[in-house]
PDB file of C-alpha atoms in Angstrom:
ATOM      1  CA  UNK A   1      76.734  99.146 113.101  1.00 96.00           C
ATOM      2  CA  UNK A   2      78.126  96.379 111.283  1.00 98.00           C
ATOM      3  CA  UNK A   3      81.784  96.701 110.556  1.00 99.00           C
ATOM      4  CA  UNK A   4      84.482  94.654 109.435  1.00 99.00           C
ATOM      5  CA  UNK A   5      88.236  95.090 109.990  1.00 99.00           C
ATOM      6  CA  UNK A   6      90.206  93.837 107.670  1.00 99.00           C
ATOM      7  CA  UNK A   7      93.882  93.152 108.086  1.00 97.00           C
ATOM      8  CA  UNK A   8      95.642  93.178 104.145  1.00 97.00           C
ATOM      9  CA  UNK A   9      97.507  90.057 102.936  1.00 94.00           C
ATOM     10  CA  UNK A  10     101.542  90.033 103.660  1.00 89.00           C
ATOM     11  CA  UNK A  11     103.488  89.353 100.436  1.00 84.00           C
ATOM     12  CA  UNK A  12     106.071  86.691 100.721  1.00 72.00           C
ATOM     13  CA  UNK A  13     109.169  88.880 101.869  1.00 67.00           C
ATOM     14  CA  UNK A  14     111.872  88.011 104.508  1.00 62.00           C
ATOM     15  CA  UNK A  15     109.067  89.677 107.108  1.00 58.00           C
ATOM     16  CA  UNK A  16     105.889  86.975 106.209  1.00 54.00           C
ATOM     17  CA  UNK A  17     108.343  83.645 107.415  1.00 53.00           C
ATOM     18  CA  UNK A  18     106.121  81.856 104.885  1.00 57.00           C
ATOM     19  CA  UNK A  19     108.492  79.241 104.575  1.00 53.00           C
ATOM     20  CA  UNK A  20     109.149  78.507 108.244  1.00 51.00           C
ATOM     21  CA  UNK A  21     105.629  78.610 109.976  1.00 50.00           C
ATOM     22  CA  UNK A  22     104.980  75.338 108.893  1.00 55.00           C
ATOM     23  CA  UNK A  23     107.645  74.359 111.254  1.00 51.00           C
ATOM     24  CA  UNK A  24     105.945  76.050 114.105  1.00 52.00           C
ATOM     25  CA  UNK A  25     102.575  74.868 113.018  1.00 55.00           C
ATOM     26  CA  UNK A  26     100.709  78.315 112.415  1.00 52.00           C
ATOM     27  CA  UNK A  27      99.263  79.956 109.239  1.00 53.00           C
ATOM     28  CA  UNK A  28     100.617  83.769 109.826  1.00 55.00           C
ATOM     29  CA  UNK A  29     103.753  84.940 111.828  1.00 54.00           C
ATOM     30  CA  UNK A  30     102.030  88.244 113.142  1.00 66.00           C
ATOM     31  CA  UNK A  31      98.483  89.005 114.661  1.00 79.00           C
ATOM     32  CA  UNK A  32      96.870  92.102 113.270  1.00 86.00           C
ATOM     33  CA  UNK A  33      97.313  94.115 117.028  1.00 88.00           C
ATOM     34  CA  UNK A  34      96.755  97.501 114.983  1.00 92.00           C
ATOM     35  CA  UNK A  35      93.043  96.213 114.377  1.00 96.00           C
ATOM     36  CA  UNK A  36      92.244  94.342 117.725  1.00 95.00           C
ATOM     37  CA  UNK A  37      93.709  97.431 119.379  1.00 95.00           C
ATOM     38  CA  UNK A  38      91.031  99.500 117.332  1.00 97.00           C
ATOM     39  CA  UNK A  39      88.373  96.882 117.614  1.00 98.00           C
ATOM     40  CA  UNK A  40      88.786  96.919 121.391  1.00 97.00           C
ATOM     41  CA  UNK A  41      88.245 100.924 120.812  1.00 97.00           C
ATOM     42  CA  UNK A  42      85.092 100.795 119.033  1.00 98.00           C
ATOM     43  CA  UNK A  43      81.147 100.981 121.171  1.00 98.00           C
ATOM     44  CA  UNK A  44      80.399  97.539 122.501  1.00 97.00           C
ATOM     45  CA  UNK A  45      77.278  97.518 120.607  1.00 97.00           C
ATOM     46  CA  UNK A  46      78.712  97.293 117.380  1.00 98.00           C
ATOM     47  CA  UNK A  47      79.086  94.189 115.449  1.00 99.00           C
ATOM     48  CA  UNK A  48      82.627  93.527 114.855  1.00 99.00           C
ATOM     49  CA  UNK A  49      84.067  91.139 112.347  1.00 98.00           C
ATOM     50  CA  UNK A  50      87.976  90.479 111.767  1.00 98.00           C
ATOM     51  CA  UNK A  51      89.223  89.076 108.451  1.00 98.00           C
ATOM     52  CA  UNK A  52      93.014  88.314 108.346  1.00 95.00           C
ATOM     53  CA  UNK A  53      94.032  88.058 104.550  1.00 95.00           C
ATOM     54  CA  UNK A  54      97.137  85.872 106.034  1.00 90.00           C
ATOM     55  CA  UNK A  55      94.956  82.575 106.848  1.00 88.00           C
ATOM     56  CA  UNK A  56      91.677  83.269 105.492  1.00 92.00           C
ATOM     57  CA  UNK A  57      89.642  84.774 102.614  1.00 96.00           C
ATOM     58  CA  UNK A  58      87.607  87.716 102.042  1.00 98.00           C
ATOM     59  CA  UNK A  59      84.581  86.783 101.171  1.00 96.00           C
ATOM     60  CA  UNK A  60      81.911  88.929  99.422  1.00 95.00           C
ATOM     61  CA  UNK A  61      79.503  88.188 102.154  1.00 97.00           C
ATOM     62  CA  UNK A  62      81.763  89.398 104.897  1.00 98.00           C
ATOM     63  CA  UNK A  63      81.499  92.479 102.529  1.00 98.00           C
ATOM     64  CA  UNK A  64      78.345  92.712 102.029  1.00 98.00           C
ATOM     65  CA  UNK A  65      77.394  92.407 105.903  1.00 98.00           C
ATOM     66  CA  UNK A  66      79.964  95.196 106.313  1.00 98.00           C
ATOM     67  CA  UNK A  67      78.188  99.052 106.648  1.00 97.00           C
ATOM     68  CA  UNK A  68      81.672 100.190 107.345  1.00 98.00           C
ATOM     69  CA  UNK A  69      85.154  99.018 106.678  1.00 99.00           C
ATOM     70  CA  UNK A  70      88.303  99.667 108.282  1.00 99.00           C
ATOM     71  CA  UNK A  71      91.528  98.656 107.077  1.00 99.00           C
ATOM     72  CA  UNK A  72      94.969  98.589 109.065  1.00 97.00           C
ATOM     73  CA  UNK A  73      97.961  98.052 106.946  1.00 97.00           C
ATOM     74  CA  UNK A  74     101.821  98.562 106.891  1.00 94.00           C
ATOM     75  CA  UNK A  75     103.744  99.904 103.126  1.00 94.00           C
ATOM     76  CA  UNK A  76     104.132  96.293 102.645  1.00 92.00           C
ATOM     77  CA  UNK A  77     100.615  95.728 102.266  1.00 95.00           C
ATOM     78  CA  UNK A  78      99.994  98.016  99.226  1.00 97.00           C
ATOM     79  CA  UNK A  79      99.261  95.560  96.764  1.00 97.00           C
ATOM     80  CA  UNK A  80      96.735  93.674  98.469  1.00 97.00           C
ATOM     81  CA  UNK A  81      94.945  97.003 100.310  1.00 98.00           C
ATOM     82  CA  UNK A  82      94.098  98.117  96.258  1.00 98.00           C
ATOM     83  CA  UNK A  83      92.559  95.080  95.837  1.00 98.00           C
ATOM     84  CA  UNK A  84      90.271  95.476  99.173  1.00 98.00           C
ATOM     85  CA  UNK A  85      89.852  98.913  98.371  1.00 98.00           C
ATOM     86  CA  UNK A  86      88.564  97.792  94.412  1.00 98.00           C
ATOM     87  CA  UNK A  87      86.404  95.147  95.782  1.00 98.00           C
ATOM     88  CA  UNK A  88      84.751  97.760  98.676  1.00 98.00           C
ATOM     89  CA  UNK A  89      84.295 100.089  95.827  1.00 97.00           C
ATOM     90  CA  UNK A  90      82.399  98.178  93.883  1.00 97.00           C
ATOM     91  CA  UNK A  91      80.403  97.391  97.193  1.00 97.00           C
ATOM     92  CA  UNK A  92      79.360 101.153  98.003  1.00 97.00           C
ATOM     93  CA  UNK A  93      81.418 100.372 100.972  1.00 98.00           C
ATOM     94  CA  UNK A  94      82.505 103.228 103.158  1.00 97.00           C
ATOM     95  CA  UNK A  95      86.288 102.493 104.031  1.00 98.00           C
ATOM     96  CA  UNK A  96      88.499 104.300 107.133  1.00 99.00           C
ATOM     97  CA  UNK A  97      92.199 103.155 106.486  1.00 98.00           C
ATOM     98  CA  UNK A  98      94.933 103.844 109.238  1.00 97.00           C
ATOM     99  CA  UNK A  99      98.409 102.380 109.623  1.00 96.00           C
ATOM    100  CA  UNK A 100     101.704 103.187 108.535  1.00 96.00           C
ATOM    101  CA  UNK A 101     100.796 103.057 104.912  1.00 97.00           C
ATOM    102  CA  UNK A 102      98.641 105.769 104.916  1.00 97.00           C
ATOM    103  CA  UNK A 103     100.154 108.114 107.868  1.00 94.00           C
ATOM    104  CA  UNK A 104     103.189 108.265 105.142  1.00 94.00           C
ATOM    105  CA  UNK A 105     100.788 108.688 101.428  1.00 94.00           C
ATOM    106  CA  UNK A 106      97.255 108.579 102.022  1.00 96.00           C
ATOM    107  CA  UNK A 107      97.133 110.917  99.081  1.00 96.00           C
ATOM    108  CA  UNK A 108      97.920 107.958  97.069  1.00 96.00           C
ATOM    109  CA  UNK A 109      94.648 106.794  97.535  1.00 97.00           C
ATOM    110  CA  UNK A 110      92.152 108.843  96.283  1.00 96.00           C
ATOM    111  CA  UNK A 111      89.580 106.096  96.178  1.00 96.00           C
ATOM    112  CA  UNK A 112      89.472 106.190 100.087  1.00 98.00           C
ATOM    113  CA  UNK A 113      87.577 109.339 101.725  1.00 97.00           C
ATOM    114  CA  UNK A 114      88.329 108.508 105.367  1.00 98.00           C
ATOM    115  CA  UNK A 115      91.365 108.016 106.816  1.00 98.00           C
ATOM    116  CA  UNK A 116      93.202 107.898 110.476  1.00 97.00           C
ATOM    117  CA  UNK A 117      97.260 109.436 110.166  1.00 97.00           C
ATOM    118  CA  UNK A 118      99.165 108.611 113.344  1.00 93.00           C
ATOM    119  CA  UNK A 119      98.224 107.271 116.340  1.00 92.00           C
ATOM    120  CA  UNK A 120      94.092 105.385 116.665  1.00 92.00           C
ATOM    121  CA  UNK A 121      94.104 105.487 120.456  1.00 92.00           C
ATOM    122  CA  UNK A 122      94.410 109.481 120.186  1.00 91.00           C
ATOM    123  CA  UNK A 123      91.090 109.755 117.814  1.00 94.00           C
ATOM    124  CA  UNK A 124      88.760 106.992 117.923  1.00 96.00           C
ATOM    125  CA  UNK A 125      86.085 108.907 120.206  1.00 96.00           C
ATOM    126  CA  UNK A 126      85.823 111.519 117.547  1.00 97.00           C
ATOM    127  CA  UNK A 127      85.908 109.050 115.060  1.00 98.00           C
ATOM    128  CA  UNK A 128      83.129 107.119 116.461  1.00 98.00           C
ATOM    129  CA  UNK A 129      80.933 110.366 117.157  1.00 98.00           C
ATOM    130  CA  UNK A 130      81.263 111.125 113.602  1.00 98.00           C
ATOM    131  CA  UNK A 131      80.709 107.901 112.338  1.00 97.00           C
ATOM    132  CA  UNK A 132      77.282 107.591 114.729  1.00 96.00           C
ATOM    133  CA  UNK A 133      76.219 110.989 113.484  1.00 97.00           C
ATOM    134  CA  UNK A 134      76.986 110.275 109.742  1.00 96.00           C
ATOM    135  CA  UNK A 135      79.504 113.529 109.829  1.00 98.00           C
ATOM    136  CA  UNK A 136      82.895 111.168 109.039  1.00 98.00           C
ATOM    137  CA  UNK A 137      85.870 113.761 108.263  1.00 98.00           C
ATOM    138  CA  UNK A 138      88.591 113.304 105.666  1.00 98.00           C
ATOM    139  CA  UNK A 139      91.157 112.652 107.853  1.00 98.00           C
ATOM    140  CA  UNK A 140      91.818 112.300 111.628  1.00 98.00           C
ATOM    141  CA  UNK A 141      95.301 112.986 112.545  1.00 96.00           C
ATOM    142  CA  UNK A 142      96.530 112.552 116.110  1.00 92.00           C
ATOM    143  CA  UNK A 143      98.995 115.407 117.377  1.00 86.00           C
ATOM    144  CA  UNK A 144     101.516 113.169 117.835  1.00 73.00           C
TER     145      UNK A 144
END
């Protein structure tokens, strides 16, 4: 399985520190954790492929490669996850988007089918059984 995690590009807010990481010499001031802590979840099998839209591009390729998608993305990221979202639409692309931004209004995405509310660590078996068996639900929502 072929899937590609894609963490959604930061606008330029107090939060991104644009303007001071080239004092410190780095392109982004946060690692995606949410995703490496899923990626570190998912069978070892699996081909895994992390695109951070904060120091490098999605490319259509990376897309195309993809058989699923899985974003991760805070209420910040809104702007940039409809234009992923768009772009894996046009694609066929099956998309599973977790983070804060969707625990708090997934229904404002109608566009995705799949989604994890709350806590990854709590659901990722299941997810990963359905995914193998081609039985993805909804929504997975941890009890907590």
């Amino acid at each position: 399985m072929n899937t590609l995690l894609i963490s959604p590009r930061t606008p330029d807010t107090f939060w991104s520190f644009k303007h001071a990481l080239h004092f410190v010499s780095k392109r982004a001031s946060l690692p995606p954790l949410g995703l490496l802590t899923v990626a570190a979840m998912l069978p070892r099998d699996w081909a895994l492929k992390l695109v951070d839209l904060n120091v490098e591009r999605l490319d259509d390729a990376d897309l195309q490669w993809a058989d699923t998608v899985m974003i991760g993305a805070m209420i910040v990221h809104r702007e940039s996850v409809e234009e992923i979202v768009r772009r894996c639409a046009a694609l066929g692309k099956t998309v599973i988007a977790g983070g804060p931004l969707f625990t708090t209004g997934h229904e404002a995405f109608p566009q995705i089918k799949h989604f994890v509310l709350g806590e990854a660590e709590e659901i990722m078996s299941q997810l990963v059984t359905d995914l193998r068996a081609g039985t993805l639900q909804p929504v997975y929502r941890s009890p907590r």
